[in-house]
Short mmCIF file of C-alpha atoms and ligand atoms in Angstrom, two decimals:
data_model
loop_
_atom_site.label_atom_id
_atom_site.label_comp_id
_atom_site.label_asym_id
_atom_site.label_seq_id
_atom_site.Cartn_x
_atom_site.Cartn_y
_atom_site.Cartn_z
CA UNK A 227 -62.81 -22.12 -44.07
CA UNK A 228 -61.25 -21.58 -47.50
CA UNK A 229 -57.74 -22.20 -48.41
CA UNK A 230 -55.03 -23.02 -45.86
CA UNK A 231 -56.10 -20.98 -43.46
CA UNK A 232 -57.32 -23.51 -40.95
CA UNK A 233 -55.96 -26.30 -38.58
CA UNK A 234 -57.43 -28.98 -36.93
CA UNK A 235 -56.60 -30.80 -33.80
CA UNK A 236 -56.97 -33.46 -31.36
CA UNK A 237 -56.02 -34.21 -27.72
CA UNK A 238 -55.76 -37.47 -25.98
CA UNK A 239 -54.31 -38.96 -23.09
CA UNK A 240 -53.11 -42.51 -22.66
CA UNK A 241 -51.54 -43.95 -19.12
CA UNK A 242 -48.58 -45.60 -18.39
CA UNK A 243 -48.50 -49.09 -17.85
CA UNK A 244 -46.14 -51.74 -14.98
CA UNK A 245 -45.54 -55.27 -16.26
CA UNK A 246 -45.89 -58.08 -14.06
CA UNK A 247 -44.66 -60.65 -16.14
CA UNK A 248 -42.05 -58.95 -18.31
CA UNK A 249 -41.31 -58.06 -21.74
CA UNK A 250 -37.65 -58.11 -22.86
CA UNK A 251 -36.05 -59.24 -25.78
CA UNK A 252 -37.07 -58.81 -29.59
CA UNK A 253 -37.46 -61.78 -32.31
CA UNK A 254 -37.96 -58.79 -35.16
CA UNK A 255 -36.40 -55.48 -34.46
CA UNK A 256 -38.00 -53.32 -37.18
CA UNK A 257 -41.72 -54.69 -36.48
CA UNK A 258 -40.78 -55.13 -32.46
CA UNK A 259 -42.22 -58.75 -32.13
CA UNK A 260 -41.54 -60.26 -28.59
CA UNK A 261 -39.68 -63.21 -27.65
CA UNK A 262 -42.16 -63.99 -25.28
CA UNK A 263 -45.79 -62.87 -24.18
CA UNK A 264 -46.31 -60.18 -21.28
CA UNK A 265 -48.55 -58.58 -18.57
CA UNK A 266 -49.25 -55.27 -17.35
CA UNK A 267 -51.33 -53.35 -14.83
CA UNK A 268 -52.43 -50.06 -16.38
CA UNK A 269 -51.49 -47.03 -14.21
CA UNK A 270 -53.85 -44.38 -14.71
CA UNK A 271 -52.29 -41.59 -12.55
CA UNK A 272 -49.15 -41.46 -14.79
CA UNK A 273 -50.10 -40.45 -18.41
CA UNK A 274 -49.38 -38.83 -21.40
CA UNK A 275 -51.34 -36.11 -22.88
CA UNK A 276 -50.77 -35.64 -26.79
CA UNK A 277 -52.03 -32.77 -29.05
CA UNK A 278 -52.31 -34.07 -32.61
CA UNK A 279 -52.90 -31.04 -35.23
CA UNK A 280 -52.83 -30.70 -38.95
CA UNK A 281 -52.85 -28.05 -41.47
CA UNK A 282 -51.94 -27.56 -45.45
CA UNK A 283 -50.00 -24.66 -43.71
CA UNK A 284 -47.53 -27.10 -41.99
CA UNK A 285 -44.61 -27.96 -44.12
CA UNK A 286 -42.97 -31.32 -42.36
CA UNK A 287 -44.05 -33.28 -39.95
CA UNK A 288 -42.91 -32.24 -36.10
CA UNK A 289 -42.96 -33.08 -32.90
CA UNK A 290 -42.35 -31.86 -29.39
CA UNK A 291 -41.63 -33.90 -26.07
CA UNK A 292 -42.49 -31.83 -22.84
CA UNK A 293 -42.17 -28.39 -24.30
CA UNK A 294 -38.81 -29.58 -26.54
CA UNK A 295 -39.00 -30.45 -30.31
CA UNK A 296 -37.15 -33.59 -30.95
CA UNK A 297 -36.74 -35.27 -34.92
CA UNK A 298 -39.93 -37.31 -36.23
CA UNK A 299 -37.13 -39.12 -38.58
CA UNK A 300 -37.57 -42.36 -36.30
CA UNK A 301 -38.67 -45.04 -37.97
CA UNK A 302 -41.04 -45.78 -35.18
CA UNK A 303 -42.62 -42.68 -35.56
CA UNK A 304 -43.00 -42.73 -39.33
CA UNK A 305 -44.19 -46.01 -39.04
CA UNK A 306 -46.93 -45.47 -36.69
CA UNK A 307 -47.93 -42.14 -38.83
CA UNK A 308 -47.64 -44.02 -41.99
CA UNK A 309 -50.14 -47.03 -40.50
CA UNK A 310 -52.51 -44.15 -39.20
CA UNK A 311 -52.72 -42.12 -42.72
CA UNK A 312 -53.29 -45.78 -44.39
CA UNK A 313 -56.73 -45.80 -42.65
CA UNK A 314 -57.44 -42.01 -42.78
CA UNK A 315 -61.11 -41.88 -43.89
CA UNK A 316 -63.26 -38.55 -44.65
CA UNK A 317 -63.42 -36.12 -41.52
CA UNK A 318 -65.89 -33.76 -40.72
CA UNK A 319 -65.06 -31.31 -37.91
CA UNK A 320 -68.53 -31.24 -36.04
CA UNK A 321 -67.67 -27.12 -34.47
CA UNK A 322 -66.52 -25.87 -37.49
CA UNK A 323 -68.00 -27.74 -40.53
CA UNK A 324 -64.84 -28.41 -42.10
CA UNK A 325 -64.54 -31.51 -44.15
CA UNK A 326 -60.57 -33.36 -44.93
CA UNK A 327 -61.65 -35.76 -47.78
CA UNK A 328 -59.55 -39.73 -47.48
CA UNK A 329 -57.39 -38.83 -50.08
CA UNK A 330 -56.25 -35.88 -48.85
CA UNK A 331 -54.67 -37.02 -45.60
CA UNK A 332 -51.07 -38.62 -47.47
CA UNK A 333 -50.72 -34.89 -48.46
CA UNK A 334 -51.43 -33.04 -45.00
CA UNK A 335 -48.46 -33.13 -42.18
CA UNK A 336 -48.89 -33.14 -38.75
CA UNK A 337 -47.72 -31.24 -35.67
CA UNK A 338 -47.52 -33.22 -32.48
CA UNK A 339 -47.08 -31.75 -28.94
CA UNK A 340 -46.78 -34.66 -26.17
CA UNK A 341 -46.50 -34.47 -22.23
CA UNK A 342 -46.07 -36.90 -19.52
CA UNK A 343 -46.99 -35.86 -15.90
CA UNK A 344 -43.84 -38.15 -14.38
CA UNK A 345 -40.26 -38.72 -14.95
CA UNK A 346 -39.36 -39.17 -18.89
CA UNK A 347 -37.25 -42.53 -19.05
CA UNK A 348 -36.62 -43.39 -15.66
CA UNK A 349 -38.08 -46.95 -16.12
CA UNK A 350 -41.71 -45.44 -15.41
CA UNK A 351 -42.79 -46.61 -19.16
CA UNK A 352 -42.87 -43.11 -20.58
CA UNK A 353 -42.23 -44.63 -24.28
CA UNK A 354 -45.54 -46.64 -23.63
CA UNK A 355 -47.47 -44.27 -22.72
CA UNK A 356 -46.37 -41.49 -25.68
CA UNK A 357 -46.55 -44.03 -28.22
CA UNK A 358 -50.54 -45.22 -27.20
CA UNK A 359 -51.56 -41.80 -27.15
CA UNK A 360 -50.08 -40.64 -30.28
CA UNK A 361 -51.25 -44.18 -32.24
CA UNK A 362 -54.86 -42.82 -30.40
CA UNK A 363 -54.80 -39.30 -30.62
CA UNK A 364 -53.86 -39.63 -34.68
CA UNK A 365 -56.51 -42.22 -35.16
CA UNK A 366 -59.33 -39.72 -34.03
CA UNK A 367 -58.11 -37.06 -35.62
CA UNK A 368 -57.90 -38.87 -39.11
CA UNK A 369 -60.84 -40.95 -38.52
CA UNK A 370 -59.12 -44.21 -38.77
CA UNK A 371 -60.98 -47.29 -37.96
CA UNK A 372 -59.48 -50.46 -36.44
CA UNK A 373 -60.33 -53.73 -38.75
CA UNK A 374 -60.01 -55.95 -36.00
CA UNK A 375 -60.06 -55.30 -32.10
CA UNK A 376 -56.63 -54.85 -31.50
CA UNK A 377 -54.83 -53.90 -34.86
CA UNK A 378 -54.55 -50.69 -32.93
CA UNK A 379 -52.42 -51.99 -30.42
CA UNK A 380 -50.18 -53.38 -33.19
CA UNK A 381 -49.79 -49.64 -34.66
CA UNK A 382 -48.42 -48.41 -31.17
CA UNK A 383 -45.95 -51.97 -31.01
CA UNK A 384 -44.36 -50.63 -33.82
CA UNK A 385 -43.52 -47.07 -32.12
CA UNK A 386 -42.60 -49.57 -28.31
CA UNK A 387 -43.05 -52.82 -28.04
CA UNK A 388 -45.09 -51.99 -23.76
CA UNK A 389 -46.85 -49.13 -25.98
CA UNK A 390 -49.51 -51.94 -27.03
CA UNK A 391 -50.45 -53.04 -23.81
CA UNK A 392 -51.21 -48.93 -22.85
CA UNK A 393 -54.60 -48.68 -25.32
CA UNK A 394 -56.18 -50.69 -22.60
CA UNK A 395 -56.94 -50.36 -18.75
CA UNK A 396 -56.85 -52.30 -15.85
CA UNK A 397 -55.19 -56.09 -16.40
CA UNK A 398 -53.84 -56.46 -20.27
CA UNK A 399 -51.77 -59.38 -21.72
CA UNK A 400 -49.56 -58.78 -24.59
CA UNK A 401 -49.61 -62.07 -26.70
CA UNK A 402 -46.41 -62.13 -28.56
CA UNK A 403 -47.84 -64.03 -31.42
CA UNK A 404 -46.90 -66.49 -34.22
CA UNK A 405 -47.15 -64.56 -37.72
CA UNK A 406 -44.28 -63.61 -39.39
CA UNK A 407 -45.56 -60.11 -39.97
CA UNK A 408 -46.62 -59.11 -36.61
CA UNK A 409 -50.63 -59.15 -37.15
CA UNK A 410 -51.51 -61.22 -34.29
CA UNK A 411 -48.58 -59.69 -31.51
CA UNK A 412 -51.74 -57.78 -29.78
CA UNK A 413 -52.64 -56.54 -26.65
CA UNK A 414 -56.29 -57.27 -25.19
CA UNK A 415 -57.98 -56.53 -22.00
CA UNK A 416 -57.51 -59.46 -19.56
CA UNK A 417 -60.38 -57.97 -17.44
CA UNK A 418 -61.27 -53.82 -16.38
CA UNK A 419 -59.70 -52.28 -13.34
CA UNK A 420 -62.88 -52.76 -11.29
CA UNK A 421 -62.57 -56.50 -11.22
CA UNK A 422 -59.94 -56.18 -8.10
CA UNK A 423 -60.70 -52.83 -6.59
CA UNK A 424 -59.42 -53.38 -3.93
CA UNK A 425 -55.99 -53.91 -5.19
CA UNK A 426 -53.86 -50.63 -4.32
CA UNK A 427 -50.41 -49.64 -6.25
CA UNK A 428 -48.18 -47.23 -4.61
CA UNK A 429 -44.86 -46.39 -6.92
CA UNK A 430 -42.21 -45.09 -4.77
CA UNK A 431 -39.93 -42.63 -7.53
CA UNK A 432 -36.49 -43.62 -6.18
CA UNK A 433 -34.84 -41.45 -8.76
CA UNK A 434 -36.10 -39.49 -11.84
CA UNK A 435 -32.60 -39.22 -13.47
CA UNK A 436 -32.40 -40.52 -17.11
CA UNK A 437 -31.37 -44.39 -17.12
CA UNK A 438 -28.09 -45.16 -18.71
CA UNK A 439 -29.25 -48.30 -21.02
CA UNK A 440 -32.20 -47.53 -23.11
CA UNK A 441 -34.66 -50.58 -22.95
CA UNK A 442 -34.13 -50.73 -26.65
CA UNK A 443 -30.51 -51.72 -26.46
CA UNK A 444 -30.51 -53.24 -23.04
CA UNK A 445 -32.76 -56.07 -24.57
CA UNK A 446 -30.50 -56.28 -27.77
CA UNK A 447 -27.64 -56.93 -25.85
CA UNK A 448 -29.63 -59.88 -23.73
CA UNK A 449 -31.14 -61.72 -26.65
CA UNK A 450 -27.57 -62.26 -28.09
CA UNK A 451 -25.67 -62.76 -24.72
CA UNK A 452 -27.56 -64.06 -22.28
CA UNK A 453 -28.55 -67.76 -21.92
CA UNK A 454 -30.73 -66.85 -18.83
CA UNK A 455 -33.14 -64.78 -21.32
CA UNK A 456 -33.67 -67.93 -23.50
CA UNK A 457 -34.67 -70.24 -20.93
CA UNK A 458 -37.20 -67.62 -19.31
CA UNK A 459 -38.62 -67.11 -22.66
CA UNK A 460 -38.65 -71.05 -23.23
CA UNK A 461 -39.56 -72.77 -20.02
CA UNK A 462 -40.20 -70.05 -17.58
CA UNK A 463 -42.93 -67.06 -19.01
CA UNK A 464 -45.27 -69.58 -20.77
CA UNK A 465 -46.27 -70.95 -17.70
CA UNK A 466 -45.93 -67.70 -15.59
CA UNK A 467 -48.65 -66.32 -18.13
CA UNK A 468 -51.40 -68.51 -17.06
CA UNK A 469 -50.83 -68.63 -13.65
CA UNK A 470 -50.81 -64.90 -13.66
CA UNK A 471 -53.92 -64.98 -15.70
CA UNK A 472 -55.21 -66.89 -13.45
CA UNK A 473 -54.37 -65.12 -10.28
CA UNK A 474 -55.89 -62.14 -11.45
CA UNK A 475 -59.01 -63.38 -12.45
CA UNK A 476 -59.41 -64.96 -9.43
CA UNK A 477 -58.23 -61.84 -7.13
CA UNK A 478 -55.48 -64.34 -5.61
CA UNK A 479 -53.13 -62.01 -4.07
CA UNK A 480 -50.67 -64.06 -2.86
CA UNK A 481 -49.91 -65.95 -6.14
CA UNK A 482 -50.06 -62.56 -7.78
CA UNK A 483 -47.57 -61.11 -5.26
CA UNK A 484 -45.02 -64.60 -5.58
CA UNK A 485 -45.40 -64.12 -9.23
CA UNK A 486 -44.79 -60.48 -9.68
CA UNK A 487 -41.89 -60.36 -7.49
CA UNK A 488 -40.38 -63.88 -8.68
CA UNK A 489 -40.73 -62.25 -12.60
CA UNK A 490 -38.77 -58.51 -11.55
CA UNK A 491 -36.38 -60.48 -10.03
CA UNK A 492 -35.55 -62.86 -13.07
CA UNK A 493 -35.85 -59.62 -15.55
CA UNK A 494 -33.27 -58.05 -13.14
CA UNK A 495 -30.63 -61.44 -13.05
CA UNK A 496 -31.17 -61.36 -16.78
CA UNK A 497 -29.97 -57.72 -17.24
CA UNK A 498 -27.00 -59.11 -14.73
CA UNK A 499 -26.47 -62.27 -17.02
CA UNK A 500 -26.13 -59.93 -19.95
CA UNK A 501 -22.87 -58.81 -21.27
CA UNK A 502 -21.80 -56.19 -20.38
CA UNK A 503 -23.70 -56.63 -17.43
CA UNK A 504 -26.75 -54.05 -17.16
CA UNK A 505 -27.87 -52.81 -14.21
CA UNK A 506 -30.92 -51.06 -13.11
CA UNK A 507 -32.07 -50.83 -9.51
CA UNK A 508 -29.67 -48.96 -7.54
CA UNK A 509 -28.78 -49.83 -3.25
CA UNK A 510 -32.51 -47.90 -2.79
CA UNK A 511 -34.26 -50.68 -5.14
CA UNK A 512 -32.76 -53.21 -3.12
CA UNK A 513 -33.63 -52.03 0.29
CA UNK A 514 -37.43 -51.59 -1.08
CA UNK A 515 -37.12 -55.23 -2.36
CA UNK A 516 -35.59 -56.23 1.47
CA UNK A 517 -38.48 -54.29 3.03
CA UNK A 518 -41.35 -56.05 1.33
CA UNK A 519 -39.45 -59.57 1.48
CA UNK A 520 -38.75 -59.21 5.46
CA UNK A 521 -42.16 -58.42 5.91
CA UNK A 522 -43.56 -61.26 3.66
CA UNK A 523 -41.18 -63.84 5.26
CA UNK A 524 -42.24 -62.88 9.08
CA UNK A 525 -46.12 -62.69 8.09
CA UNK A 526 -45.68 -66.25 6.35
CA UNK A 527 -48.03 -64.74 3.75
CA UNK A 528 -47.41 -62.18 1.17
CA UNK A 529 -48.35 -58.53 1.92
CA UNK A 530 -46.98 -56.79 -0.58
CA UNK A 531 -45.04 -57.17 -3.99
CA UNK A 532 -42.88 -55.04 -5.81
CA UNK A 533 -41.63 -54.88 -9.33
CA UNK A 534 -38.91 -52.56 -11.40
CA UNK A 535 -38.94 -51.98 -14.99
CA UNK A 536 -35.47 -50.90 -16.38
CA UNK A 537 -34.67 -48.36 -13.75
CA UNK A 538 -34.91 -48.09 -9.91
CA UNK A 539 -38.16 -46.53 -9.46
CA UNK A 540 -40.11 -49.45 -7.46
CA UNK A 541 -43.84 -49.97 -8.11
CA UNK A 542 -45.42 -51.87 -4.99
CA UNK A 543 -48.53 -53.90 -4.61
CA UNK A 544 -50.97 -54.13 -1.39
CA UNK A 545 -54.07 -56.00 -1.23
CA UNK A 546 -56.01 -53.62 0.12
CA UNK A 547 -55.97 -49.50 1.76
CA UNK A 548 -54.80 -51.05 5.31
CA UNK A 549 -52.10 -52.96 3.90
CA UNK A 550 -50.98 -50.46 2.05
CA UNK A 551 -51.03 -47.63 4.81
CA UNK A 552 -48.74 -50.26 7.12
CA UNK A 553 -46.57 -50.87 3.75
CA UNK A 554 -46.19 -46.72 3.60
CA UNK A 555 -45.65 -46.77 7.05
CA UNK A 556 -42.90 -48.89 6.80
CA UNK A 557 -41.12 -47.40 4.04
CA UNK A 558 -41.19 -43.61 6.03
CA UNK A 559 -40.06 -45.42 8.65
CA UNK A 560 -36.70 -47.10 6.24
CA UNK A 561 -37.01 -43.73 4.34
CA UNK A 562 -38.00 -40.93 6.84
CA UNK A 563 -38.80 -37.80 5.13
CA UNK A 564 -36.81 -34.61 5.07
CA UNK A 565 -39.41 -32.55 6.81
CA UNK A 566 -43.66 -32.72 7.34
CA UNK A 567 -44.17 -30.71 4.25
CA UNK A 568 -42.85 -33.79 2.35
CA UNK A 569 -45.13 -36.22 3.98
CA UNK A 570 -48.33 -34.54 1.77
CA UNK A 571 -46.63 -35.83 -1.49
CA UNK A 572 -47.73 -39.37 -0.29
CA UNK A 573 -51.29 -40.09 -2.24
CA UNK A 574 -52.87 -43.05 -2.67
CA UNK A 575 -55.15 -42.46 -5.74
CA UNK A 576 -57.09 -39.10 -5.19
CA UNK A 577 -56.68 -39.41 -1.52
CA UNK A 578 -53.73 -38.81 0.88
CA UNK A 579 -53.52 -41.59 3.57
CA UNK A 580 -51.30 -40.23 6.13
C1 2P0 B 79 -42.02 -54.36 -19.94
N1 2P0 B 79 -39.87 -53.18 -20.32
O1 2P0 B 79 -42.61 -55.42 -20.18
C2 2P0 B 79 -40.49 -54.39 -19.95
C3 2P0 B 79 -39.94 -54.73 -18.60
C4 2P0 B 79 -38.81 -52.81 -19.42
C5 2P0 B 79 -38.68 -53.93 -18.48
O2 2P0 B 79 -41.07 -52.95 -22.16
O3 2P0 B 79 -37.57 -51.31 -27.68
O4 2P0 B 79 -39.58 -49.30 -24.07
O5 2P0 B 79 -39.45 -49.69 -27.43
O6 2P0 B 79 -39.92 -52.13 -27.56
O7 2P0 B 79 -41.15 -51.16 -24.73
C6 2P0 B 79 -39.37 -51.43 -21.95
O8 2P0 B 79 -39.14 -51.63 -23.29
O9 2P0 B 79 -38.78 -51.16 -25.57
C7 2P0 B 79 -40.15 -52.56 -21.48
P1 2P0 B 79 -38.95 -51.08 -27.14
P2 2P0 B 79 -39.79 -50.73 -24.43
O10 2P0 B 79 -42.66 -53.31 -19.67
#
């Protein structure tokens, strides 16, 4: 390969991810440290898929979201690149032979084509996932190395704050950390997915149109009107995070479901104590929310939980596959489809389960 004549690329994928104890609100807006700590379930059927690729041919750095170039002038982006190309090491392409020496990365621009196989911004975390996989998909291709396990996850922070918690799978805490300069606001693994596999999540897309307050803003607006936010970040998470911990590790589904439900809800009355006022589940949210609670309330024991991010697409909990049959059940029943055809779009995993 002589010259400029050559390019070299990498493709990764990086899911989505559903808190469960919620992240909203920011004590540092350029380094996106949280007000308080956070938990998420990984969801590994709704992911982005990012082509990294760089050549001394390419002239600026550029990107393109599903299929449409969009400006890379975003601080979040630069700053993610920039933290990548700090700990580019040598490369050698193992197919071709071709070698990019250290010191040649801060010269070499990238091209960056990113999908995500659900809705963009309708509250399904696309932001978290894009962000992972680009922080991972530039980090192989530049051979960067993480120092400590984690440092990673506070590269894809700084491009989303829920982007941290989407380099792991399964159960994943977000610690929001004490340091001034952000090094210890990491994500780690609580446990793997196969600790509760028994644990089924159905998300029910309610609406794929764009939301109306990024998350960005939304939370700006909170953390200087709303007096609900500080308390929940005081006197209400803290404890929420180790009871959560603790559900999980234990498989305790009804202290999971209480807590999961009890958290959406106070994320959702905080958007509601903000002003302006911010709302994000729509009259199809709330009959999803009525659904699950009716059903809880008359079995005396949880069977389900649900949970919204910042939009009305619900994401619902069951125990187990015959739980969550009887929950789908129950929403055809609220929700019938338009016609048979539609009732194949309802998958469980790899497997259909009507
Ligand atoms: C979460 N959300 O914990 C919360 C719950 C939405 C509701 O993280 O400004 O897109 O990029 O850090 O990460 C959405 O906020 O916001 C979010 P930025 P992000 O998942």
């Amino acid at each position: 390969i002589e010259g400029n004549d050559w390019v070299l690329m990498k493709t990764a994928r990086a899911p989505s991810n559903i808190a469960v104890i919620k992240y909203w609100g920011k004590r540092d807006e350029n380094l996106i440290l949280p007000i308080n700590s956070s938990i998420s379930v990984t969801l590994d059927y709704l992911f982005a898929t990012t082509t990294v690729a760089v050549s001394p041919s390419f002239t600026s750095d550029r990107l393109w979201l599903n299929g449409k170039e969009v400006s890379m002038e975003s601080k979040r982006y630069k700053n993610c690149l920039q933290q990548i190309r700090s700990r580019a090491t040598d490369v050698v392409d193992e197919k071709t032979g071709l070698v990019v020496k250290k010191e040649s990365w801060k010269d070499l621009y990238v091209h960056v084509a990113s999908k995500n196989n659900f809705p963009t911004a309708a509250g399904l975390a696309s932001s978290a996932a894009g962000f992972a996989c680009l922080v991972y998909a530039l980090a192989h291709l530049m051979g960067a190395k993480e120092s400590y396990e984690g440092e990673f996850s506070t590269i894809a922070r700084l491009g989303s704050g829920s982007a941290c918690r989407s380099l792991y799978g399964g159960f994943v805490k977000w610690n929001m950390g004490k340091e001034d300069d952000g090094s210890d606001s990491i994500a780690t693994q609580i446990v793997k997915k196969d600790h509760w596999k028994d644990l089924v999540i159905i998300i029910a897309v309610v609406s794929s149109r764009q939301k109306e307050t990024s998350s960005t803003a939304g939370m700006q607006t909170s953390v200087k009107t709303s007096p609900l936010l500080q308390h929940r970040a005081q006197s209400v998470v803290p404890k929420r995070m180790v009871e959560m911990e603790e559900a999980i590790m234990k498989r305790d589904f009804a202290t999971f479901a209480k807590l999961t439900c009890a958290d959406s809800n106070q994320f959702h009355a905080t958007c509601l104590d903000t002003s302006p006022p911010i709302f994000y589940m729509n009259d199809t949210s709330r009959r999803l929310i009525g659904l699950v609670e009716k059903w809880n309330a008359s079995e005396g024991t949880p069977q389900a939980a649900y949970t919204f991010d910042a939009g009305p697409n619900a994401v619902l909990f069951a125990p187990d596959d015959k739980v969550a049959r009887s929950l789908l059940q129950r929403i055809l029943y609220l929700f019938p489809p338009a016609s048979d055809a539609d009732i194949s779009r309802y998958v469980v995993g790899d497997q259909s389960i009507m």
